[in-house]
Short mmCIF file of C-alpha atoms (C1' of nucleotides) in Angstrom, two decimals:
data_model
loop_
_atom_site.label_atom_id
_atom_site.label_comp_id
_atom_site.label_asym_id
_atom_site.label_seq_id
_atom_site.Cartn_x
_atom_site.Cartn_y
_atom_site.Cartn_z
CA UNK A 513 51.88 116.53 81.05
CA UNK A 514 53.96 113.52 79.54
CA UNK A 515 57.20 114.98 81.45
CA UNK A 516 60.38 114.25 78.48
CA UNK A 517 61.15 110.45 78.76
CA UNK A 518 64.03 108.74 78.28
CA UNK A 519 62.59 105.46 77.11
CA UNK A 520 64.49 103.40 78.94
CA UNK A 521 63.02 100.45 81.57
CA UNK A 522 65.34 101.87 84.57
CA UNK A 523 64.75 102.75 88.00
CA UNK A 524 67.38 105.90 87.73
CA UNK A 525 65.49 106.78 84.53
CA UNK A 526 62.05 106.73 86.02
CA UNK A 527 63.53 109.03 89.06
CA UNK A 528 65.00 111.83 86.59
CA UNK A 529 61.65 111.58 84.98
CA UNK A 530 59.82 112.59 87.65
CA UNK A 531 62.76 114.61 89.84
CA UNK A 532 65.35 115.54 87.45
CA UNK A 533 64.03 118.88 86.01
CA UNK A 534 65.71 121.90 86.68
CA UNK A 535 64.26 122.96 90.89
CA UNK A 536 62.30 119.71 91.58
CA UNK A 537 65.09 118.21 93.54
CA UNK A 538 65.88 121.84 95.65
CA UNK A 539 62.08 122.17 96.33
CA UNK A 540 61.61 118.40 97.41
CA UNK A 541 64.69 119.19 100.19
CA UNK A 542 62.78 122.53 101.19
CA UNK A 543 59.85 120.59 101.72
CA UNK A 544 61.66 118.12 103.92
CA UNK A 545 61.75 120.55 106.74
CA UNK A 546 57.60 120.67 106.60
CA UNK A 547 54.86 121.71 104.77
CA UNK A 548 55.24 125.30 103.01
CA UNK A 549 53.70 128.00 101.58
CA UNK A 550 54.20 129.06 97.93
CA UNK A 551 56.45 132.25 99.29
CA UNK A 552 58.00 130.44 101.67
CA UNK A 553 59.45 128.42 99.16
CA UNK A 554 60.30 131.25 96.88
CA UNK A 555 61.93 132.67 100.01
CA UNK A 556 64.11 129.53 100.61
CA UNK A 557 64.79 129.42 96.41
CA UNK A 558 66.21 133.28 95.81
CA UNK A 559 67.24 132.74 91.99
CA UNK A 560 63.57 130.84 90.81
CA UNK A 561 61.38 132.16 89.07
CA UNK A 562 57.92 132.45 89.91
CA UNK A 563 56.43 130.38 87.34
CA UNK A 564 58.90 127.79 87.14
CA UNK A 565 57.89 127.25 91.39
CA UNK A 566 54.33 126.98 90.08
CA UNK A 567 55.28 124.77 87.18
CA UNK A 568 57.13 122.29 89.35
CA UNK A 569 54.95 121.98 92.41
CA UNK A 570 52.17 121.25 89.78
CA UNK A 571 54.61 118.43 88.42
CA UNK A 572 55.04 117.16 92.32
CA UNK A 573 51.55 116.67 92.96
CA UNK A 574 50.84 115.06 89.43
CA UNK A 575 53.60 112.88 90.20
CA UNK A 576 52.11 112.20 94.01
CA UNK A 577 55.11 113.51 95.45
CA UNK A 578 53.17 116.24 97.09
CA UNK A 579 49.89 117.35 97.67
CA UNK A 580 48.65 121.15 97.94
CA UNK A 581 46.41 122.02 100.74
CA UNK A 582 44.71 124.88 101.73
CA UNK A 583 44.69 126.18 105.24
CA UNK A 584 41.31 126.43 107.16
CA UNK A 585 39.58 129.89 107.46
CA UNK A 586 41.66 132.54 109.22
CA UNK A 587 45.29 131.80 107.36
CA UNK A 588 43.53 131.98 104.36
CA UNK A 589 46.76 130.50 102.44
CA UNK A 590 48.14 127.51 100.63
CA UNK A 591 50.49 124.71 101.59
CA UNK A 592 52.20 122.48 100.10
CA UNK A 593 53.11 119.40 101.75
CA UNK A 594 55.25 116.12 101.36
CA UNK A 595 53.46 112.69 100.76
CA UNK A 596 55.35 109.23 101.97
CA UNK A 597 56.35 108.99 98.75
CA UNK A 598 58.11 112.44 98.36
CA UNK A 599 59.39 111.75 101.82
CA UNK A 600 61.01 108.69 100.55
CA UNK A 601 63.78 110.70 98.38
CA UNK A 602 65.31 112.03 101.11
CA UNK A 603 68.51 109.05 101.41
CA UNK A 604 68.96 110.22 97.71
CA UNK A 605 69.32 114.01 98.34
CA UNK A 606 71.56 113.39 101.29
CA UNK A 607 73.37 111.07 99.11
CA UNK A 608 73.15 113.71 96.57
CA UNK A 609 74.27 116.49 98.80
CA UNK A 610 76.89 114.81 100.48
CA UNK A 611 78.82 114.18 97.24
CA UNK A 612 78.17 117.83 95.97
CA UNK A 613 79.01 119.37 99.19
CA UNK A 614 83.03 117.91 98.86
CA UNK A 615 83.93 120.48 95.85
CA UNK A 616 81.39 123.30 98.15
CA UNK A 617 84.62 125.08 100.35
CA UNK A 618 83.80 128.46 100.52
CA UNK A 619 80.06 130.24 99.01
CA UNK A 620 80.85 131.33 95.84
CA UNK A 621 79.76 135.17 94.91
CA UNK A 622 76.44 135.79 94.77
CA UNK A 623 75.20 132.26 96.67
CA UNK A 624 72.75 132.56 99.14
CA UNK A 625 72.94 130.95 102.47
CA UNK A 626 69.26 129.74 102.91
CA UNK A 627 67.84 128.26 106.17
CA UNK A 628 67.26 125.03 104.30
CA UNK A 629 70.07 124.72 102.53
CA UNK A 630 72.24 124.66 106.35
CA UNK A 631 69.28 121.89 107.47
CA UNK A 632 70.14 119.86 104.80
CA UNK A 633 73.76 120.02 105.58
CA UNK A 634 73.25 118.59 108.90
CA UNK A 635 71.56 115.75 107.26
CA UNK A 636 73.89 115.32 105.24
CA UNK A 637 77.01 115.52 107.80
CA UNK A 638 74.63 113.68 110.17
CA UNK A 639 76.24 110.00 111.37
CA UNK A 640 74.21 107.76 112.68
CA UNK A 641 76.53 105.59 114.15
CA UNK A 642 77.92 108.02 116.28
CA UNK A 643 74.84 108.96 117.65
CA UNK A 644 73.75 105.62 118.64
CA UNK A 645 71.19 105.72 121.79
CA UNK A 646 71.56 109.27 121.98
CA UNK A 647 69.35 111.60 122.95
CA UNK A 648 70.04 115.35 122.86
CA UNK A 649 68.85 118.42 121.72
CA UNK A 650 71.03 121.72 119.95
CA UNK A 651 70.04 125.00 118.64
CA UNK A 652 72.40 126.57 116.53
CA UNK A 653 72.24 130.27 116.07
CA UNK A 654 74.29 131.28 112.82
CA UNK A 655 73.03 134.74 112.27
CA UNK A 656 70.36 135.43 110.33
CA UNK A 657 68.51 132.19 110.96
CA UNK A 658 68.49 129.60 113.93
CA UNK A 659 68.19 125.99 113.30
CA UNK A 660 66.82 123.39 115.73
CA UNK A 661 68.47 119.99 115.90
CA UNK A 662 66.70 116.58 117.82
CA UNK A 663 68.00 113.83 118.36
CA UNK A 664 65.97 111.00 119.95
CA UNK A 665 67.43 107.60 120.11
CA UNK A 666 70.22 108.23 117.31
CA UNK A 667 67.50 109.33 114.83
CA UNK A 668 67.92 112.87 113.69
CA UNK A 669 64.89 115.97 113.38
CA UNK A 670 65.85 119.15 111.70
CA UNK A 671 63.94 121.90 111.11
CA UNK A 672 64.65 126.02 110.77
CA UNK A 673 63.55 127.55 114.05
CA UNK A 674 64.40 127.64 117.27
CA UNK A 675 64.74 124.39 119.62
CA UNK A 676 62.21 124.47 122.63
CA UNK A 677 64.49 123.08 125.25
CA UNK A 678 67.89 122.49 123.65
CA UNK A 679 70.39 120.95 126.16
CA UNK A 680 73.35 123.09 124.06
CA UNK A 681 73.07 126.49 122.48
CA UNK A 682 75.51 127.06 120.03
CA UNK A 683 75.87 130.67 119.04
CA UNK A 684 77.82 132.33 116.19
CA UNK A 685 79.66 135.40 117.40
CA UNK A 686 82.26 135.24 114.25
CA UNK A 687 83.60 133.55 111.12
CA UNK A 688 81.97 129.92 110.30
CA UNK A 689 82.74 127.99 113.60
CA UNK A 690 80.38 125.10 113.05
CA UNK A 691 81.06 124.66 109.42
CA UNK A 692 84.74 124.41 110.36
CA UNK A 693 83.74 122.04 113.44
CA UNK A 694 81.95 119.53 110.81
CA UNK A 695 84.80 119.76 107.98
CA UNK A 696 87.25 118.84 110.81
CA UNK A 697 89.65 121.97 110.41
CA UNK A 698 88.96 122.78 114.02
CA UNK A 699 88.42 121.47 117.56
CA UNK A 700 85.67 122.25 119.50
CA UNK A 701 88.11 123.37 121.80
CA UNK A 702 89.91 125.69 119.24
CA UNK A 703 86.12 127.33 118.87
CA UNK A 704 85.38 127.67 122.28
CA UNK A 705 89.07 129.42 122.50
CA UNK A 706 89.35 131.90 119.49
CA UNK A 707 86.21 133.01 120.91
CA UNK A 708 84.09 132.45 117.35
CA UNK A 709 81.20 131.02 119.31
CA UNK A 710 79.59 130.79 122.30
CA UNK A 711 77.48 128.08 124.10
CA UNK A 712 74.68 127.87 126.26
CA UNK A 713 74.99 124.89 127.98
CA UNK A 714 77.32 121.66 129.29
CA UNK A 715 80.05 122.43 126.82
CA UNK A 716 81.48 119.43 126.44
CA UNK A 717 78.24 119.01 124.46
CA UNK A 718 80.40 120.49 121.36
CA UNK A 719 82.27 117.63 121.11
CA UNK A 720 79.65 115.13 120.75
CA UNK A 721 78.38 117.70 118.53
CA UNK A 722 81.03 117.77 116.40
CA UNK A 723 81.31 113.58 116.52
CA UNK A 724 77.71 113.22 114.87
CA UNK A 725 78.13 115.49 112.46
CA UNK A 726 81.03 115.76 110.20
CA UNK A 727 82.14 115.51 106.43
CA UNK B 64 81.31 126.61 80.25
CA UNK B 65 79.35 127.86 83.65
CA UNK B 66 76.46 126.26 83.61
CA UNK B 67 74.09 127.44 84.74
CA UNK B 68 73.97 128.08 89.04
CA UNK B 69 71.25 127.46 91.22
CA UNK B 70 73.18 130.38 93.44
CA UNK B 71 72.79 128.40 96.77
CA UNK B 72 75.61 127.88 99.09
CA UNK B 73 73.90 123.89 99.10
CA UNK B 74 75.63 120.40 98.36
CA UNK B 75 72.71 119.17 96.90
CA UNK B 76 72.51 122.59 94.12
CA UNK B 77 76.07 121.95 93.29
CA UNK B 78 75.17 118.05 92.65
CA UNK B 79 72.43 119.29 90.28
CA UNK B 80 74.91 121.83 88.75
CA UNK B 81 77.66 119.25 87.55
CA UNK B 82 75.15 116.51 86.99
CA UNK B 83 71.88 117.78 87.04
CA UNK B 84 71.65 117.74 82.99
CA UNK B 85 69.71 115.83 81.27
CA UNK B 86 71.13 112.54 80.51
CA UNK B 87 73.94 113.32 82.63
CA UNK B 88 73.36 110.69 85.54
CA UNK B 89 72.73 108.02 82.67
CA UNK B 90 75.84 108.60 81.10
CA UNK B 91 77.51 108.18 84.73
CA UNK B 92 75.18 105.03 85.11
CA UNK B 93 76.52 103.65 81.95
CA UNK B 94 80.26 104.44 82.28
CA UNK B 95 79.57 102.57 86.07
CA UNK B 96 80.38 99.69 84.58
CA UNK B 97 83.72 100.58 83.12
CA UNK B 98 85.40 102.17 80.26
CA UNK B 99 83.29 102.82 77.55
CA UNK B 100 83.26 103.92 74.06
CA UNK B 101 80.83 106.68 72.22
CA UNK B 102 79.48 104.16 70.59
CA UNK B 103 78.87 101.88 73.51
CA UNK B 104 77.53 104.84 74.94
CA UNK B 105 75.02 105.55 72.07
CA UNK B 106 74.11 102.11 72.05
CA UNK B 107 73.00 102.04 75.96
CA UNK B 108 71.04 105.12 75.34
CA UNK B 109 69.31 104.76 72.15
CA UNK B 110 67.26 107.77 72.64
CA UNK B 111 70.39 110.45 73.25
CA UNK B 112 70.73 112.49 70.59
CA UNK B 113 74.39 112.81 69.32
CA UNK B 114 75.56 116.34 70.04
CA UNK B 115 74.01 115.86 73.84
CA UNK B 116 76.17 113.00 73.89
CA UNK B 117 79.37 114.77 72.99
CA UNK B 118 78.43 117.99 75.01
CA UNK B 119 77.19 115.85 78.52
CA UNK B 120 80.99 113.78 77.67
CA UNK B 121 82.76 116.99 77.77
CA UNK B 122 81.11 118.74 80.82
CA UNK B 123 81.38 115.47 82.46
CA UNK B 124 85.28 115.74 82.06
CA UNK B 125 85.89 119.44 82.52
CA UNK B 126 84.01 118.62 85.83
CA UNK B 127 86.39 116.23 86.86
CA UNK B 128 83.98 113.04 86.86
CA UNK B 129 85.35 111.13 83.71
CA UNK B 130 88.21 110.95 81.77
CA UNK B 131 88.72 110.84 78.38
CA UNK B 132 91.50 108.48 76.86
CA UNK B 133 92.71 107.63 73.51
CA UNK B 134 93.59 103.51 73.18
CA UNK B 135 97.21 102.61 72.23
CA UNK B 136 97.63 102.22 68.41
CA UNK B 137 95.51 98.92 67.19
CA UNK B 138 92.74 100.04 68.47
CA UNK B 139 92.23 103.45 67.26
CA UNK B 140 89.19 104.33 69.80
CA UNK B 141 88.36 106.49 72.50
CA UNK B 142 87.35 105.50 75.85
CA UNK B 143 85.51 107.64 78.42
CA UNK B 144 86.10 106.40 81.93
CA UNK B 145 84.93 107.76 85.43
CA UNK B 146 87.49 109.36 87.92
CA UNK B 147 87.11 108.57 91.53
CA UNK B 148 85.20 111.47 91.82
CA UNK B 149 82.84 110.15 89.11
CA UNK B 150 82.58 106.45 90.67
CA UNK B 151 82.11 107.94 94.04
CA UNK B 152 78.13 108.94 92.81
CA UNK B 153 77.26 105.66 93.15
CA UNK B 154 75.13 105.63 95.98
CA UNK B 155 73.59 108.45 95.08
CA UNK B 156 72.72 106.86 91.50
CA UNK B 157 71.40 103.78 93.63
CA UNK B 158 69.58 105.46 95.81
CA UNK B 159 68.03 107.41 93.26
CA UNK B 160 67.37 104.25 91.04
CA UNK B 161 65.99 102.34 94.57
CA UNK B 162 63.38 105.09 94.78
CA UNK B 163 62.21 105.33 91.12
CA UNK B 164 62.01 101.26 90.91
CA UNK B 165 58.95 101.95 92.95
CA UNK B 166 56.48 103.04 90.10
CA UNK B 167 58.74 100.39 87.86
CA UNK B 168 56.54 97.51 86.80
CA UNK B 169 55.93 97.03 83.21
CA UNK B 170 58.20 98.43 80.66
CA UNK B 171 56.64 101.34 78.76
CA UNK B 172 55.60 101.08 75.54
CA UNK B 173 58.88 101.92 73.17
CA UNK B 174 61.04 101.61 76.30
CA UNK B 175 64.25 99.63 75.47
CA UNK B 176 65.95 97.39 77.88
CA UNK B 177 69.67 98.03 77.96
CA UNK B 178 72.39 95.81 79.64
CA UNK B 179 73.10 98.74 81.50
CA UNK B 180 70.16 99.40 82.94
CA UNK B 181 69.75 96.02 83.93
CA UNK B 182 73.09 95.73 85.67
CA UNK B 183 71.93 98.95 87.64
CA UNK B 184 68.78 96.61 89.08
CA UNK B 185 71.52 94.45 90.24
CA UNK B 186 73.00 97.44 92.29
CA UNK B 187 70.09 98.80 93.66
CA UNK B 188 68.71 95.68 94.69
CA UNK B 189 71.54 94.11 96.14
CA UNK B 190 71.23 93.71 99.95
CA UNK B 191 74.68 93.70 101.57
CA UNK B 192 73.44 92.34 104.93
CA UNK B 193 71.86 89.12 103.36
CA UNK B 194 75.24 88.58 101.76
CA UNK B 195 77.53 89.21 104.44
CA UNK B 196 80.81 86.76 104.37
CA UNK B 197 79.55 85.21 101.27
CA UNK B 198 81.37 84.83 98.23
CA UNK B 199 79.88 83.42 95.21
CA UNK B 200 79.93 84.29 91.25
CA UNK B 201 76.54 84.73 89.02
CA UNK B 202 75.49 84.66 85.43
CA UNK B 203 72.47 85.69 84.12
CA UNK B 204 71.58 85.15 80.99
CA UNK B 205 68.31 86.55 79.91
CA UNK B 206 67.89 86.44 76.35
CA UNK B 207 69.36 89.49 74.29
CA UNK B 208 72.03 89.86 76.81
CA UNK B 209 74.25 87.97 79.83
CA UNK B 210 74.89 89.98 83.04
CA UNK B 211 78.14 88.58 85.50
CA UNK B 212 77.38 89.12 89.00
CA UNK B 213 80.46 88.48 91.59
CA UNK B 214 80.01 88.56 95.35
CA UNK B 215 83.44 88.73 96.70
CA UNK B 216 83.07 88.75 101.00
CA UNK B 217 79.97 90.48 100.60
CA UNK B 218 80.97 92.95 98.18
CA UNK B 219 78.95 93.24 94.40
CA UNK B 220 80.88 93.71 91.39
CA UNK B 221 78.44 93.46 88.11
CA UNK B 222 78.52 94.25 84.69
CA UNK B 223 77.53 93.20 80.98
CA UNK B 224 79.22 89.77 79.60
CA UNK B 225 79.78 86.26 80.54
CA UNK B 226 80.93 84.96 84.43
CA UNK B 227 84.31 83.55 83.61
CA UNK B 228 83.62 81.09 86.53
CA UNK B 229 80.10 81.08 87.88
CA UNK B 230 78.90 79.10 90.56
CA UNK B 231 75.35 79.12 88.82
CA UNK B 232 74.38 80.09 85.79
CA UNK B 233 70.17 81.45 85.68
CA UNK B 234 69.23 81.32 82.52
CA UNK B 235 65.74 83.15 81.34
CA UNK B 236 63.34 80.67 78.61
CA UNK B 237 59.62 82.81 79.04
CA UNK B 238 58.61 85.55 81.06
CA UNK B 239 60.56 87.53 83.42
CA UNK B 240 61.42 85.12 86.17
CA UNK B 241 64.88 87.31 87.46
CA UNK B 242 62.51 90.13 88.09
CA UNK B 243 59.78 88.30 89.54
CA UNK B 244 62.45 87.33 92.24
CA UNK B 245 63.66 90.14 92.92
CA UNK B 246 60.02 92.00 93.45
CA UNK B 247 59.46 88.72 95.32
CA UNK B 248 56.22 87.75 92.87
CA UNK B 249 57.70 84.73 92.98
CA UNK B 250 59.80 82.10 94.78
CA UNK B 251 63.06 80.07 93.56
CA UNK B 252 60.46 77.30 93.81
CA UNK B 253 57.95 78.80 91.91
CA UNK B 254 60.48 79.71 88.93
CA UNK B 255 61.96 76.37 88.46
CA UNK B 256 58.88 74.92 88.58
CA UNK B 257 56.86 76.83 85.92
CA UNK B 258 59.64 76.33 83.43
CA UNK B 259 60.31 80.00 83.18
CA UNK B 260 64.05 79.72 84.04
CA UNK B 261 66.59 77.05 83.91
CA UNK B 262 70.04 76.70 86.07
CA UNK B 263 73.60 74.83 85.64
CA UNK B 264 74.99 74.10 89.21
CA UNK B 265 73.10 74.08 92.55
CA UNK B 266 69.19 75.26 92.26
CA UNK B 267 70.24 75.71 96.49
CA UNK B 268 72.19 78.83 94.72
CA UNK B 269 69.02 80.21 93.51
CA UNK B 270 66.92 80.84 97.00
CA UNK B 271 70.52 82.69 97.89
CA UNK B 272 69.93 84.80 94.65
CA UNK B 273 66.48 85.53 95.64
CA UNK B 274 67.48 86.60 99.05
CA UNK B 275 70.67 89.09 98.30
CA UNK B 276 68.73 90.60 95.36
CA UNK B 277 65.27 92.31 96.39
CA UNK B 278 63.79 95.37 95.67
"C1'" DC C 329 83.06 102.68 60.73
"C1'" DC C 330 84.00 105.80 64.83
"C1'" DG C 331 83.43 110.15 66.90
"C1'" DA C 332 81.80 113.69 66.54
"C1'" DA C 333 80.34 119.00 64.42
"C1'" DT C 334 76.58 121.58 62.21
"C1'" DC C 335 72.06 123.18 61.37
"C1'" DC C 336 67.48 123.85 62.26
"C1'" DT C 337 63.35 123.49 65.05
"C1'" DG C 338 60.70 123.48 69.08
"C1'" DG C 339 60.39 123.34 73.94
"C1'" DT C 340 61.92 124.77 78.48
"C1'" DA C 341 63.99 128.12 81.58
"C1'" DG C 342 64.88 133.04 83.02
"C1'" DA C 343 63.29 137.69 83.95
"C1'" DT C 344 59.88 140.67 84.90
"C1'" DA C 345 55.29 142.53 84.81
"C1'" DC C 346 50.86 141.92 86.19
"C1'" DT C 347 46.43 140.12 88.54
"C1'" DG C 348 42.48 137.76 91.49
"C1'" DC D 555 49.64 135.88 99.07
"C1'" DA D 556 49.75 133.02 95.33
"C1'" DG D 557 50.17 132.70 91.50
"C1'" DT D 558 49.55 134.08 85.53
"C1'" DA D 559 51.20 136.27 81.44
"C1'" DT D 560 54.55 137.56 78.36
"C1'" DC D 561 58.76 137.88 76.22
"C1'" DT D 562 63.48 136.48 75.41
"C1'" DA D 563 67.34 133.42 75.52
"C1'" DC D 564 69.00 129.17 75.76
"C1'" DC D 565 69.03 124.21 75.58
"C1'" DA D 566 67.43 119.78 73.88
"C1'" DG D 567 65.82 116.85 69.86
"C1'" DG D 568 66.46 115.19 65.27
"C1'" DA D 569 68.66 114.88 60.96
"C1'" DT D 570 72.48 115.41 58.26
"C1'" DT D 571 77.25 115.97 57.31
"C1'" DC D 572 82.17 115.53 57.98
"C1'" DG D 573 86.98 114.28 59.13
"C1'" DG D 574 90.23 110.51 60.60
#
DNA sequence: CCGAATCCTGGTAGATACTG
DNA sequence: CAGTATCTACCAGGATTCGG
């Protein structure tokens, strides 16, 4: 395939090699959440097109970033799948996405709000050190999608879906409440008042919510 | 100059959208280590072509990441310097770099070994908890170029020249002995005794090398 | 010499249609 | 469902040229 080099003995060099093509990086954070299927990822990435999807996951497995597997008898369908090494990228994304997501106030016209897009926010807002020996569990319903947030011993899980036993439920009724919780330009008690969400739940739960993850 | 949009509502797409370009992160890489001319610029990256050069320069600053700057009269150049904005991809750079040192042994044939690039090992290998309270200045000269390295309280500074002051100088006479510390191939020990590398000031200096720098 | 602009070519991405 | 095929438009690569 001899991917474009820039013939240069560099670590950064040897990432954009393999990574740095137009998708690659926006499919590797898709696959973060789990294995896939092909239209699951197409579903996730609106604005690709269908053979560039092909192209690159071909590239990933080449490169041993992932691996495609097919699904015993009855699903009958294709998945493609993280290795270790894929895995690995994820501090870069979130380093990545954290520094993109300061210019990123408002969606701009015509940008989709995927499922894995808001996942990777919360890994990107996510702070460790203020969830140290913590152990709770969220669900936050923002519309069209729910996302399901662990946290086991400070170490954070994220996935789209909903949470099997969440100890808060945090439910958009209106506007962007938990974006504006994580930027900081409201209290978890100015949500719970102006009535733009509503919990399920201890809800003083919001506020630790809103201490482990923020811009 | 709308480049072109990944149409996500994602940190990580608008990351690829401002820097995403080929040769883009490079150019940031380069310009890491302080003001630099075109020139300097084409000389780091001996395989950019030209016009790429000029066009990445100009979406850099129209983004907001560098600055371009005409020197006062004698000197008759330009310089191209990062922002705050620009400086603040750092991590991301490293972490990127950290992950694609992985597959990083040998150079490639026809790959060239910039000063640069070099200095960018320094980053990503740096450990700040094995250097924690320490303060102590570096020079490394190996061969076609000398690389400063200045722990101030813990804290790396590093770029392409002499140490004004160093507390050891680690100079390179066969082989690769700086990189066979760092991937741990080999010990201080090992280096000083095979002749591959010779010091001015305490050899002791050298283990501490060894242990803040490590892929 | 420095810092590009220009021109041409070829490769990669985008859009959409189509198929096992 | 999971891709290919095809066509177009754009972007990168390489060489040359140009103005200060």
């Amino acid at each position: 395939m001899a991917t474009r080099e820039y013939k240069q003995f560099c670590g950064l060099a040897r990432a954009m090699e393999m990574v740095g093509e137009r998708w690659s990086m926006l499919i590797v954070r898709d696959l973060l959440n789990g294995p896939r299927r092909y239209t699951d990822l197409r579903k996730g990435l609106p604005a690709i097109p269908t053979n560039i999807l092909s192209t690159r996951l071909k590239q990933l497995e080449e490169a041993g970033l992932a691996t495609r597997r097919a699904l015993p008898h009855p699903e009958r369908a294709v998945v493609y799948e993280l290795t270790e090494y894929g895995r690995d990228l994820e501090p870069a994304l979130i380093a990545l996405g954290r520094w993109g997501a300061r210019t990123m106030t408002e969606p701009r016209p015509g940008e989709a709000i995927t499922a894995e897009a808001v996942a990777m926010s919360f890994r990107t807002a996510f702070r460790p050190e203020q969830a140290q020996d913590t152990t709770v569990g969220f669900e936050a319903r923002m519309g069209a999608f729910t996302i399901r947030l662990q946290i086991t011993d400070g170490s954070l899980a994220v996935g789209p879906g909903m949470h099997p036993a969440p100890d808060l439920v945090i439910e958009r009724l209106s506007g962007h409440p938990v974006r504006e919780l994580m930027s900081g330009s409201k209290t978890p008690a100015d949500v719970l008042a102006d009535g733009s969400v509503r919990v399920e739940g201890d809800p003083a739960l919001l506020g630790r919510f809103a201490e482990m993850f923020r811009f």
